[in-house]
CSV table of C-alpha atoms and ligand atoms in Angstrom, one decimal:
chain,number,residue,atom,x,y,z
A,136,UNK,CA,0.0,0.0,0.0
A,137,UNK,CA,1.4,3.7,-0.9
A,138,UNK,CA,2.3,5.2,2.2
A,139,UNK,CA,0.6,8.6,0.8
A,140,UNK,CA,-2.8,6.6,0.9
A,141,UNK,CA,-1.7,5.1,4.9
A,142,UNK,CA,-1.0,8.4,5.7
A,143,UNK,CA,-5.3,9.2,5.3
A,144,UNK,CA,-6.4,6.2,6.2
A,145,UNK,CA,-6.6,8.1,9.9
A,146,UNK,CA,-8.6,10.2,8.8
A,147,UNK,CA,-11.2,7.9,7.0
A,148,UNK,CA,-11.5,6.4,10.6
A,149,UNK,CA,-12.1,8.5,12.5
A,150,UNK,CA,-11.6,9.4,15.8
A,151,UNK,CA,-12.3,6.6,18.0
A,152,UNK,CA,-10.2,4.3,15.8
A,153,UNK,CA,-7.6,6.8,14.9
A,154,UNK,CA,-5.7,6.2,17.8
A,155,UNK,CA,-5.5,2.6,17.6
A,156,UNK,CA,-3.9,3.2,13.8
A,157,UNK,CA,-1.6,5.5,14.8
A,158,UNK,CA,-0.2,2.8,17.6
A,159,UNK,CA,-0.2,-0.2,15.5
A,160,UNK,CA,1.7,2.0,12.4
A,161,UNK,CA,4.1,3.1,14.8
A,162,UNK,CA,4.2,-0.5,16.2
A,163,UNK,CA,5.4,-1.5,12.7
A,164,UNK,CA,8.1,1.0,11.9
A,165,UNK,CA,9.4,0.8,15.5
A,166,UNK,CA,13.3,1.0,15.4
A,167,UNK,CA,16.4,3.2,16.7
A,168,UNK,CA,17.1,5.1,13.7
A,169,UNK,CA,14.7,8.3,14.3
A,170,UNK,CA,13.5,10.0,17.8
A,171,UNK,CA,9.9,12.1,17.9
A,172,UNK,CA,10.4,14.9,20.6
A,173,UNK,CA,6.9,15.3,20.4
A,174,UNK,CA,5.7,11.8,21.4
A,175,UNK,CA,9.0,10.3,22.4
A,176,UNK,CA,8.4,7.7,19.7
A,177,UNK,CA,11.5,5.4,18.3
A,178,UNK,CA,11.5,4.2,14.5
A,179,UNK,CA,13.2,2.2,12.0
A,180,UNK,CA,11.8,4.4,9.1
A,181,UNK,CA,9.5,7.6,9.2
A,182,UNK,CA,6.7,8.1,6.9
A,183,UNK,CA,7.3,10.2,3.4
A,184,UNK,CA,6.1,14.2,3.2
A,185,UNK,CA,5.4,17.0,0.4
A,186,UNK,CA,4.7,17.4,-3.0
A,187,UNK,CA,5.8,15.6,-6.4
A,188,UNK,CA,5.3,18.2,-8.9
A,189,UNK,CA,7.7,18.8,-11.5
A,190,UNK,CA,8.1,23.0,-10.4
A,191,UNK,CA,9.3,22.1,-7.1
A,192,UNK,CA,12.4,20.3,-8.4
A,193,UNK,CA,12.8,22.8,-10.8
A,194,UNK,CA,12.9,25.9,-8.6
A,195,UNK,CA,14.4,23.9,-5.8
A,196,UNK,CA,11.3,24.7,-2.9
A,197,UNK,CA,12.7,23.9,-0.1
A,198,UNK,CA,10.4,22.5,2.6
A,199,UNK,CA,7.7,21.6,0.0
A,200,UNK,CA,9.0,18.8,-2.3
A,201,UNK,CA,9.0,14.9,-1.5
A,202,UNK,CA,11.2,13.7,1.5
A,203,UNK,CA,11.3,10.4,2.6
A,204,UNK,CA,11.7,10.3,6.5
A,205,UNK,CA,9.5,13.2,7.2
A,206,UNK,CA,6.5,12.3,9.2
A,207,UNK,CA,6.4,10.3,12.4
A,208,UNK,CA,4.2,7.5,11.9
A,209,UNK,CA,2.8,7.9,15.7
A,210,UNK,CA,2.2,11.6,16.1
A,211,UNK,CA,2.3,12.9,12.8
A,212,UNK,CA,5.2,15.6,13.2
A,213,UNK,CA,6.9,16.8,10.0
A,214,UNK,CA,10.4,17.1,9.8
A,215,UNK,CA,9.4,21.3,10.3
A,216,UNK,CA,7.9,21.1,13.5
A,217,UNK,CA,10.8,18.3,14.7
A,218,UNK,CA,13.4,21.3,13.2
A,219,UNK,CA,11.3,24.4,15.3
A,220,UNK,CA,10.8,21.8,18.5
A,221,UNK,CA,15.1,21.9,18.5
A,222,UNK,CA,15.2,25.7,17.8
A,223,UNK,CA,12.7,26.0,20.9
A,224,UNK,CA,13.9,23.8,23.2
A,225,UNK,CA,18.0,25.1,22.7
A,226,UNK,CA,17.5,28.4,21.5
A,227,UNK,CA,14.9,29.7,22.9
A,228,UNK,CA,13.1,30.5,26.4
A,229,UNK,CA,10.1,29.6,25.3
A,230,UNK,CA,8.9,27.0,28.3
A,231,UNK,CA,10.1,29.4,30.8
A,232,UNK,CA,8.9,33.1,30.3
A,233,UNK,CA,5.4,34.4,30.5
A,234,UNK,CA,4.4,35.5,27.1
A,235,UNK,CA,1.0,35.4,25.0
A,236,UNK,CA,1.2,34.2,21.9
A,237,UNK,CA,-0.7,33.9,18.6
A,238,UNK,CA,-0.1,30.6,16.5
A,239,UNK,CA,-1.7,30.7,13.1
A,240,UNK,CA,-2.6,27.6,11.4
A,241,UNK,CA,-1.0,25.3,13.9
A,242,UNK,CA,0.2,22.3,12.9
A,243,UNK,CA,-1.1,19.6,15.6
A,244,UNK,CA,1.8,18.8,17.0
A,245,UNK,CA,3.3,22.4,17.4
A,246,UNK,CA,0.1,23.0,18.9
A,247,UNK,CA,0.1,20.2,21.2
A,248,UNK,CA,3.4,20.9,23.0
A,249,UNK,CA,2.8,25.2,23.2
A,250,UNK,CA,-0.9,25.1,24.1
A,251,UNK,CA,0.1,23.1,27.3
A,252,UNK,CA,2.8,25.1,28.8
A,253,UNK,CA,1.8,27.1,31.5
A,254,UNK,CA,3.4,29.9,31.2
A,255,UNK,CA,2.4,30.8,28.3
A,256,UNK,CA,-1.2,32.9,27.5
A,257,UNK,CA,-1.9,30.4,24.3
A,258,UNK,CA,-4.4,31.9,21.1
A,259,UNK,CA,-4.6,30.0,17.7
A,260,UNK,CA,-6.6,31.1,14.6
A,261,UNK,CA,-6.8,30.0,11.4
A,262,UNK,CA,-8.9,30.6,7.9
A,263,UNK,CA,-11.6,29.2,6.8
A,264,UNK,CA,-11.7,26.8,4.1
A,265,UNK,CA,-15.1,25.2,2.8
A,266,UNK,CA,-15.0,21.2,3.5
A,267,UNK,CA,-12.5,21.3,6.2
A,268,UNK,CA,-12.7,20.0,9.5
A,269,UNK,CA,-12.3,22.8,12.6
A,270,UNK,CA,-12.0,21.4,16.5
A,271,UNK,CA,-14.0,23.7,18.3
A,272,UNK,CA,-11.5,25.3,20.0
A,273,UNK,CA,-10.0,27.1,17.0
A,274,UNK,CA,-11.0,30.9,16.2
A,275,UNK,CA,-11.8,31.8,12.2
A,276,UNK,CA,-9.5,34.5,11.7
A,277,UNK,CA,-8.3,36.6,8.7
A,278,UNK,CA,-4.6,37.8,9.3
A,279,UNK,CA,-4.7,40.4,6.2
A,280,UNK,CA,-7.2,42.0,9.0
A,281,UNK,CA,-7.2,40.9,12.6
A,282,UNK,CA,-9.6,42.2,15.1
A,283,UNK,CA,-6.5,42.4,18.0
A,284,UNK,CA,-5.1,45.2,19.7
A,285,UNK,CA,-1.8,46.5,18.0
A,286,UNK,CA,1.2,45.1,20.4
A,287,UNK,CA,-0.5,42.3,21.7
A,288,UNK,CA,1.3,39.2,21.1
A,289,UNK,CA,5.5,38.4,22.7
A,290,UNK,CA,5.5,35.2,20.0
A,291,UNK,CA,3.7,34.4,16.7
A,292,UNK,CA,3.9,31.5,14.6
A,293,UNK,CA,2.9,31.7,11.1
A,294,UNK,CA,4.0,29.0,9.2
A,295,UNK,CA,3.1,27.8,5.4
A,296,UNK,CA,0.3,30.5,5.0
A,297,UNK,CA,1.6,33.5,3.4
A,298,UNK,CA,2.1,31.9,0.4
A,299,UNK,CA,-1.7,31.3,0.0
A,300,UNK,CA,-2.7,34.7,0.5
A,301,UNK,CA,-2.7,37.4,-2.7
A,302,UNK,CA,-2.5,40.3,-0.2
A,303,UNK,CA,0.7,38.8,1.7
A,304,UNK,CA,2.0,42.2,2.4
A,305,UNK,CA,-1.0,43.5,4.2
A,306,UNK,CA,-0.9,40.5,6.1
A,307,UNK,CA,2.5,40.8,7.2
A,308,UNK,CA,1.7,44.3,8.3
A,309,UNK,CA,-1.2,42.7,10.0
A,310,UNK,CA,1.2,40.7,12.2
A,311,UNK,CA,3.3,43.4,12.9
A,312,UNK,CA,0.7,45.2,14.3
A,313,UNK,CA,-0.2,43.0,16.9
A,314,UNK,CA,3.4,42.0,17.7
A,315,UNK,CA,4.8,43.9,20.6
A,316,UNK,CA,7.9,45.7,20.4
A,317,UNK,CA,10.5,43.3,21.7
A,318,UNK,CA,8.4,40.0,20.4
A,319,UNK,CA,9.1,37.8,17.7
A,320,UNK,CA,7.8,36.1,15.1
A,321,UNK,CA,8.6,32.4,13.1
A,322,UNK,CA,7.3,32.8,9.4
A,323,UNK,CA,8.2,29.8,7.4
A,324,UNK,CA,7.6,29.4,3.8
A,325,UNK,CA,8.2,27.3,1.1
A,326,UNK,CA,11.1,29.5,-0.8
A,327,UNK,CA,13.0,28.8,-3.7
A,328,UNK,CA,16.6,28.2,-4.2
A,329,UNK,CA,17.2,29.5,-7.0
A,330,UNK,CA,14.7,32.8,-7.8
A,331,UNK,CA,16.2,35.5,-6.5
A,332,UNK,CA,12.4,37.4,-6.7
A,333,UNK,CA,9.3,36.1,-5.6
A,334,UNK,CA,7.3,34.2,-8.5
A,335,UNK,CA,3.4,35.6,-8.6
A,336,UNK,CA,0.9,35.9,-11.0
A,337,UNK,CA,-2.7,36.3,-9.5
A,338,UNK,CA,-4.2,35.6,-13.2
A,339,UNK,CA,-3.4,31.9,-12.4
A,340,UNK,CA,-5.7,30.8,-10.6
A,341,UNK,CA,-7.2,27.0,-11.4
A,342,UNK,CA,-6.0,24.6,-8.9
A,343,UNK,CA,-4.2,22.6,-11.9
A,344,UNK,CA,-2.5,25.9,-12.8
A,345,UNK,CA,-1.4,26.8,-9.5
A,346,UNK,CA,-0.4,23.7,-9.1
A,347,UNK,CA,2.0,23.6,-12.3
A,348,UNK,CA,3.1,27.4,-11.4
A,349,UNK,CA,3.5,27.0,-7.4
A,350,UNK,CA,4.1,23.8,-6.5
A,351,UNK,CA,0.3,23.0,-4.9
A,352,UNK,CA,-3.4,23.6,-5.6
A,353,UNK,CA,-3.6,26.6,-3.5
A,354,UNK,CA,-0.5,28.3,-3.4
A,355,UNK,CA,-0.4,31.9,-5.1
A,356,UNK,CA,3.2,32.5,-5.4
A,357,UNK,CA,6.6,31.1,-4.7
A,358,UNK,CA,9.0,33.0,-3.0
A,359,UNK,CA,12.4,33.5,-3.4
A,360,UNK,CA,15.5,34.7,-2.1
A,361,UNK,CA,13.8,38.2,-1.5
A,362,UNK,CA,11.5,37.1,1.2
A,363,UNK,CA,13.3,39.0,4.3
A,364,UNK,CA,13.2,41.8,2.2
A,365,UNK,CA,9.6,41.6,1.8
A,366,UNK,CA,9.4,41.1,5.6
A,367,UNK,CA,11.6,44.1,6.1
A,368,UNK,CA,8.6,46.2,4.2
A,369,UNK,CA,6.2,45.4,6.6
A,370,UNK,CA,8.8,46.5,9.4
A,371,UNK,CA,10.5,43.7,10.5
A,372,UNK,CA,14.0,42.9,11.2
A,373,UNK,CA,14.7,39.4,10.2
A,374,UNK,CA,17.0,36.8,11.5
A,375,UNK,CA,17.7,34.0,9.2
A,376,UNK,CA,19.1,30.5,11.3
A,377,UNK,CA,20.3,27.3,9.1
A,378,UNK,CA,20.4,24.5,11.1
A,379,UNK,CA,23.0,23.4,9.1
A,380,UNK,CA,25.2,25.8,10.3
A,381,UNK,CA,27.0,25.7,13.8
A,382,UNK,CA,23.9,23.5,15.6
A,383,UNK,CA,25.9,21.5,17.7
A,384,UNK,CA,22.7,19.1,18.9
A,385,UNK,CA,23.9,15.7,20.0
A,386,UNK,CA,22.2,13.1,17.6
A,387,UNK,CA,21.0,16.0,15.9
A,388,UNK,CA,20.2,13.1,12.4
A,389,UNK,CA,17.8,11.2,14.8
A,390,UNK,CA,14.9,13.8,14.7
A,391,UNK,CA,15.3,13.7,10.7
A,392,UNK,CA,14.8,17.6,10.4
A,393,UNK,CA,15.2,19.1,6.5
A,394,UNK,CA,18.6,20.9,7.5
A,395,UNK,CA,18.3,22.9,4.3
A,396,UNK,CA,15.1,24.8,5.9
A,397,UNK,CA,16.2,28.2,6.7
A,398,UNK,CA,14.1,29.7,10.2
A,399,UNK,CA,12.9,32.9,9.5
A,400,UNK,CA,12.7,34.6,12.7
A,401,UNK,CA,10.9,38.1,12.1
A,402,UNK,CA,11.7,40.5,15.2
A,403,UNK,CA,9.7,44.1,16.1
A,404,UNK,CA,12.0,46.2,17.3
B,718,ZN,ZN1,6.0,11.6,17.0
């Protein structure tokens, strides 16, 4: 069976069963080759990620094309959240200081480790889309216009979603905004290796199209090397970490992270 296909049988089950999947896959690929942070999981082999479409190899997206060794097969972390879970946990005093923060489209194991931690004052939001499924603990929000208080957030994660909005620059002003001077904010997207501008053409707009111009159905652009300068617009100053460079994580190869993925940390001075 095609692991893409395993990977939604979850899903088709629901929840009650779910559970049950996710223990006897990870039963299966158990092994000492890979370590989950997130639910402390050892495996032989991890499940593959991304997309297959010819653009992404030809523009070189990083953090959107195939990977094998990308999901955990018990908790369903990508190789991004296992690369931001190391950035937090060495990095970062994240566990420790009081801060309220605003995670946008959280991914569920992200969401699953930062909702719980005490110290921090924990909103999430994300946009709707017709046909998906919402827990009812998630706000609908619109991030090219938020209905927040400017400098209200320390932290804000917003990661994969500009590159589905047309009016990314409002929406980066948007999160500004709200960000207190002094905060920070991790905006990860797909980005190109080799265009040095942004690719966007809002007259594409079938899901086949996009798909052929962007690298997935709903995508509007792709960015490229520019992106911190388009985050500078909006006001930002941007770090840029690569893991690749100078992490000195013991058994950093067991948590399989994509060490080509660039963190984009965006601060508000
Ligand atoms: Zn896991």
């Amino acid at each position: 069976m095609k692991s893409a296909i395993k990977k939604y049988i979850p899903y088709a089950l629901g929840k009650k069963l779910r559970g049950s999947w996710q223990i006897a896959q990870s039963t299966f690929y158990v092994g000492n080759k890979y370590y989950c942070p997130f639910c402390k999981s050892k495996h032989r082999k991890l499940l593959p990620g991304g997309f297959d479409h010819p653009v992404i190899k030809e523009k070189k997206i990083i953090g959107a094309g195939r990977r094998n060794n990308c999901i955990c097969p018990r908790c369903y972390s990508t190789d991004r959240d296992r690369l931001i879970y190391i950035y937090l946990t060495h990095f970062t005093n994240i566990s420790t200081e009081h801060s309220k923060m605003l995670h946008v489209a959280p991914s569920g194991s992200l969401k699953a480790l930062l909702s719980t931690m005490p110290n921090l004052e924990y909103q999430e939001g994300i946009k709707h889309h017709e046909g998906f499924y919402y827990s009812k603990d998630i706000s609908i929000i619109d991030i090219r216009k938020l209905d927040i208080e400017d400098n209200t957030f320390n932290i804000i994660f917003c990661n994969h979603v500009l590159e589905h909005i047309p009016e990314d620059m409002q929406a980066m002003k948007e999160l500004y905004r709200v960000l207190k001077p002094g905060g920070w904010a991790l905006l990860q997207v797909p980005i190109s290796r080799v265009l040095k501008e942004t690719y966007e053409d809002f007259s594409v707009t079938g899901e086949k199209e996009r798909e052929e111009h962007f690298g997935q159905f709903d995508h509007v652009r792709i960015y490229g090397s520019d992106y911190p300068k388009r985050l500078e617009a909006a006001g930002f100053t941007v770090e840029q970490i690569n893991p690749s460079i100078g992490w000195e994580i013991p058994d950093i190869e067991k948590y399989a992270i994509n060490t080509e993925e660039t963190l984009y940390i965006a601060h508000k001075k």
